[in-house]
């Protein structure tokens, strides 16, 4: 059986692109969504027209119960999970002093707790198989910090910390854990950026262009089949962060 891959937040943006392309490449894809049921169904239907079946599964991955239901569904159907892609996330731009407790909690729950819960529930099954790969979609802002996105930056830095710690703990069990830290990618998440904002970002980017979800998917495809990379935070950002 080809690899079984869960992609969280796969109804739109980067996650959708990952799920679509992995399915086209013959992997068994479980595309998670939360609110965007129609988009998720559209993804499934588009693939079906090409003779490709995927599962779509509604779960709010910031809730432990929903995560358990998602993981149980996959294990019942496929008996194993080869790859987990923790992609679901939200962003918010606010002055530090305007961030409410609710904003902070929602940011942590959606971007960080989700990856923690998903990884914990999935890794038990990977340990049994003595193999697996977890890919966390963090952000360049977890590395550099972003003004007016302190809570987002904290959550993404937390993800990268989790990546490194898990890589150490589970390396001996043949489970690889890596982060991909995207730069500015053209998705709904950046709908609040106007033409002027994009121009500025492009000017600051050595490759002088904005990112596309497929740029992230290419790295994912490589990471899925790689066998000697773990604990890394891989920047896919046109060079905007050069460390
Ligand atoms: P997007 O277009 O806004 O899509 C976000 C996806 O996350 C949607 O499919 C959404 O599903 C899902 N999601 C949100 N909360 C969820 C929850 N509680 N449970 C399950 N799914 C949930 O964003 P994107 O640009 O593709 O971003 C994907 C990831 O890349 C995020 O983690 C983001 O932080 C990271 N990233 C993006 C950029 C960028 O420039 N775009 C840069 C760096 C990092 P529903 O609509 O179904 O709820």
Short mmCIF file of N, CA, C and O and ligand atoms in Angstrom, two decimals, residues 8-15 32-37 59-62 86-90 110-111 137-140 152 156 181-190, ligand 1:
data_model
loop_
_atom_site.label_atom_id
_atom_site.label_comp_id
_atom_site.label_asym_id
_atom_site.label_seq_id
_atom_site.Cartn_x
_atom_site.Cartn_y
_atom_site.Cartn_z
N UNK A 8 -3.40 18.34 7.61
CA UNK A 8 -4.40 19.14 8.33
C UNK A 8 -4.57 20.48 7.60
O UNK A 8 -3.65 20.98 6.94
N UNK A 9 -5.78 21.02 7.70
CA UNK A 9 -6.07 22.31 7.04
C UNK A 9 -5.89 22.22 5.54
O UNK A 9 -5.22 23.06 4.94
N UNK A 10 -6.53 21.21 4.93
CA UNK A 10 -6.29 20.95 3.50
C UNK A 10 -7.42 21.47 2.61
O UNK A 10 -7.46 21.16 1.43
N UNK A 11 -8.34 22.24 3.18
CA UNK A 11 -9.45 22.73 2.35
C UNK A 11 -9.04 23.90 1.47
O UNK A 11 -9.64 24.13 0.42
N UNK A 12 -8.02 24.65 1.90
CA UNK A 12 -7.64 25.86 1.16
C UNK A 12 -6.11 26.02 1.19
O UNK A 12 -5.42 25.35 1.94
N UNK A 13 -5.63 26.95 0.36
CA UNK A 13 -4.24 27.41 0.44
C UNK A 13 -3.18 26.33 0.28
O UNK A 13 -3.27 25.45 -0.58
N UNK A 14 -2.17 26.42 1.14
CA UNK A 14 -1.01 25.53 1.05
C UNK A 14 -1.43 24.06 1.26
O UNK A 14 -1.03 23.17 0.51
N UNK A 15 -2.27 23.82 2.25
CA UNK A 15 -2.69 22.46 2.58
C UNK A 15 -3.43 21.80 1.42
O UNK A 15 -3.23 20.62 1.12
N UNK A 32 -7.83 16.98 5.91
CA UNK A 32 -8.64 17.51 7.02
C UNK A 32 -9.10 18.93 6.70
O UNK A 32 -8.42 19.69 6.02
N UNK A 33 -10.30 19.25 7.17
CA UNK A 33 -10.79 20.63 7.07
C UNK A 33 -11.58 20.92 8.33
O UNK A 33 -11.92 20.01 9.09
N UNK A 34 -11.91 22.19 8.54
CA UNK A 34 -12.76 22.52 9.68
C UNK A 34 -14.02 23.24 9.21
O UNK A 34 -15.10 22.65 9.20
N UNK A 35 -13.89 24.49 8.76
CA UNK A 35 -15.08 25.25 8.37
C UNK A 35 -15.44 25.13 6.89
O UNK A 35 -16.61 25.24 6.52
N UNK A 36 -14.44 24.93 6.04
CA UNK A 36 -14.67 25.05 4.59
C UNK A 36 -15.06 23.72 3.95
O UNK A 36 -14.32 23.15 3.14
N UNK A 37 -16.24 23.26 4.33
CA UNK A 37 -16.73 21.96 3.84
C UNK A 37 -16.83 21.93 2.31
O UNK A 37 -16.42 20.96 1.66
N UNK A 59 -12.53 18.10 11.16
CA UNK A 59 -12.07 18.07 12.55
C UNK A 59 -11.46 19.42 12.88
O UNK A 59 -10.69 19.97 12.09
N UNK A 60 -11.83 19.94 14.04
CA UNK A 60 -11.16 21.14 14.53
C UNK A 60 -9.91 20.65 15.26
O UNK A 60 -10.00 20.17 16.40
N UNK A 61 -8.76 20.77 14.61
CA UNK A 61 -7.56 20.12 15.16
C UNK A 61 -7.00 20.83 16.40
O UNK A 61 -6.03 20.38 16.99
N UNK A 62 -7.65 21.91 16.81
CA UNK A 62 -7.24 22.53 18.07
C UNK A 62 -7.95 21.86 19.26
O UNK A 62 -7.76 22.25 20.40
N UNK A 86 1.36 18.78 9.66
CA UNK A 86 0.66 19.74 10.51
C UNK A 86 0.68 21.11 9.82
O UNK A 86 1.64 21.86 9.96
N UNK A 87 -0.38 21.37 9.06
CA UNK A 87 -0.42 22.58 8.25
C UNK A 87 -1.48 23.58 8.73
O UNK A 87 -1.33 24.79 8.51
N UNK A 88 -2.54 23.11 9.39
CA UNK A 88 -3.65 24.00 9.77
C UNK A 88 -3.13 25.19 10.57
O UNK A 88 -2.29 25.02 11.46
N UNK A 89 -3.61 26.36 10.25
CA UNK A 89 -3.15 27.53 11.01
C UNK A 89 -3.96 28.77 10.69
O UNK A 89 -4.70 28.83 9.70
N UNK A 90 -3.84 29.73 11.58
CA UNK A 90 -4.47 31.04 11.37
C UNK A 90 -3.41 32.11 11.64
O UNK A 90 -2.40 31.85 12.31
N UNK A 110 -4.85 26.89 17.82
CA UNK A 110 -4.98 26.52 16.40
C UNK A 110 -3.63 26.19 15.79
O UNK A 110 -3.51 25.24 15.00
N UNK A 111 -2.61 26.95 16.12
CA UNK A 111 -1.32 26.77 15.43
C UNK A 111 -0.36 25.84 16.16
O UNK A 111 0.47 25.20 15.52
N UNK A 137 4.34 22.78 9.37
CA UNK A 137 4.44 24.00 8.58
C UNK A 137 4.48 25.16 9.57
O UNK A 137 3.45 25.55 10.14
N UNK A 138 5.67 25.68 9.80
CA UNK A 138 5.81 26.78 10.75
C UNK A 138 5.78 28.09 9.96
O UNK A 138 4.87 28.34 9.19
N UNK A 139 6.80 28.92 10.10
CA UNK A 139 6.80 30.20 9.35
C UNK A 139 8.16 30.88 9.52
O UNK A 139 8.84 30.68 10.54
N UNK A 140 8.49 31.72 8.56
CA UNK A 140 9.72 32.52 8.73
C UNK A 140 9.61 33.38 10.00
O UNK A 140 10.62 33.70 10.62
N UNK A 152 1.46 35.02 16.86
CA UNK A 152 1.74 34.12 15.73
C UNK A 152 3.21 33.68 15.77
O UNK A 152 3.52 32.50 15.63
N UNK A 156 4.66 29.80 16.13
CA UNK A 156 5.49 29.17 15.10
C UNK A 156 6.88 28.80 15.64
O UNK A 156 7.44 27.76 15.27
N UNK A 181 9.54 26.28 7.00
CA UNK A 181 9.23 27.66 7.39
C UNK A 181 9.01 28.49 6.11
O UNK A 181 9.97 28.99 5.53
N UNK A 182 7.75 28.63 5.69
CA UNK A 182 7.51 29.38 4.45
C UNK A 182 7.72 30.88 4.65
O UNK A 182 7.56 31.41 5.76
N UNK A 183 8.07 31.53 3.54
CA UNK A 183 8.03 32.99 3.49
C UNK A 183 6.63 33.40 3.08
O UNK A 183 5.67 32.69 3.37
N UNK A 184 6.51 34.55 2.41
CA UNK A 184 5.17 35.03 2.03
C UNK A 184 4.65 34.24 0.84
O UNK A 184 5.22 34.28 -0.25
N UNK A 185 3.56 33.51 1.07
CA UNK A 185 2.96 32.65 0.04
C UNK A 185 1.59 33.23 -0.32
O UNK A 185 0.84 33.65 0.57
N UNK A 186 1.28 33.20 -1.59
CA UNK A 186 0.04 33.81 -2.06
C UNK A 186 -1.17 32.90 -1.76
O UNK A 186 -1.49 32.01 -2.54
N UNK A 187 -1.80 33.13 -0.60
CA UNK A 187 -3.01 32.38 -0.22
C UNK A 187 -3.98 33.36 0.46
O UNK A 187 -3.64 34.51 0.70
N UNK A 188 -5.15 32.82 0.83
CA UNK A 188 -6.16 33.63 1.54
C UNK A 188 -5.58 34.28 2.80
O UNK A 188 -6.03 35.33 3.22
N UNK A 189 -4.60 33.59 3.41
CA UNK A 189 -4.04 34.10 4.67
C UNK A 189 -3.46 35.51 4.49
O UNK A 189 -3.40 36.29 5.44
N UNK A 190 -3.04 35.80 3.26
CA UNK A 190 -2.45 37.13 2.99
C UNK A 190 -3.39 38.05 2.24
O UNK A 190 -2.95 39.02 1.61
P1 LIG B 1 -5.16 29.63 4.54
O1 LIG B 1 -5.20 29.77 3.07
O2 LIG B 1 -5.79 30.65 5.41
O3 LIG B 1 -5.72 28.17 4.92
C1 LIG B 1 -5.73 27.76 6.26
C2 LIG B 1 -6.19 26.33 6.34
O4 LIG B 1 -6.12 25.94 7.73
C3 LIG B 1 -7.63 26.15 5.89
O5 LIG B 1 -7.75 24.97 5.11
C4 LIG B 1 -8.38 26.01 7.21
O6 LIG B 1 -9.50 25.14 7.12
C5 LIG B 1 -7.34 25.35 8.08
N1 LIG B 1 -7.62 25.52 9.52
C6 LIG B 1 -7.59 26.64 10.26
N2 LIG B 1 -7.94 26.39 11.53
C7 LIG B 1 -8.21 25.04 11.59
C8 LIG B 1 -8.62 24.17 12.62
N3 LIG B 1 -8.84 24.61 13.87
N4 LIG B 1 -8.80 22.86 12.33
C9 LIG B 1 -8.59 22.39 11.07
N5 LIG B 1 -8.20 23.18 10.05
C10 LIG B 1 -8.02 24.50 10.31
O7 LIG B 1 -3.64 29.57 5.04
P2 LIG B 1 -2.30 29.09 4.29
O8 LIG B 1 -1.61 30.30 3.81
O9 LIG B 1 -2.58 27.99 3.38
O10 LIG B 1 -1.47 28.58 5.56
C11 LIG B 1 -1.20 27.21 5.82
C12 LIG B 1 -0.12 27.11 6.88
O11 LIG B 1 1.07 27.75 6.39
C13 LIG B 1 -0.48 27.83 8.18
O12 LIG B 1 -0.03 27.08 9.27
C14 LIG B 1 0.29 29.14 8.08
O13 LIG B 1 0.58 29.68 9.34
C15 LIG B 1 1.53 28.70 7.35
N6 LIG B 1 2.21 29.79 6.66
C16 LIG B 1 1.60 30.50 5.67
C17 LIG B 1 2.29 31.56 5.08
C18 LIG B 1 1.67 32.38 3.97
O14 LIG B 1 2.29 33.40 3.59
N7 LIG B 1 0.52 32.03 3.43
C19 LIG B 1 3.58 31.88 5.47
C20 LIG B 1 4.18 31.15 6.51
C21 LIG B 1 3.48 30.10 7.09
P3 LIG B 1 -11.06 25.61 7.11
O15 LIG B 1 -11.15 26.80 6.19
O16 LIG B 1 -11.75 24.38 6.60
O17 LIG B 1 -11.43 25.92 8.53
#
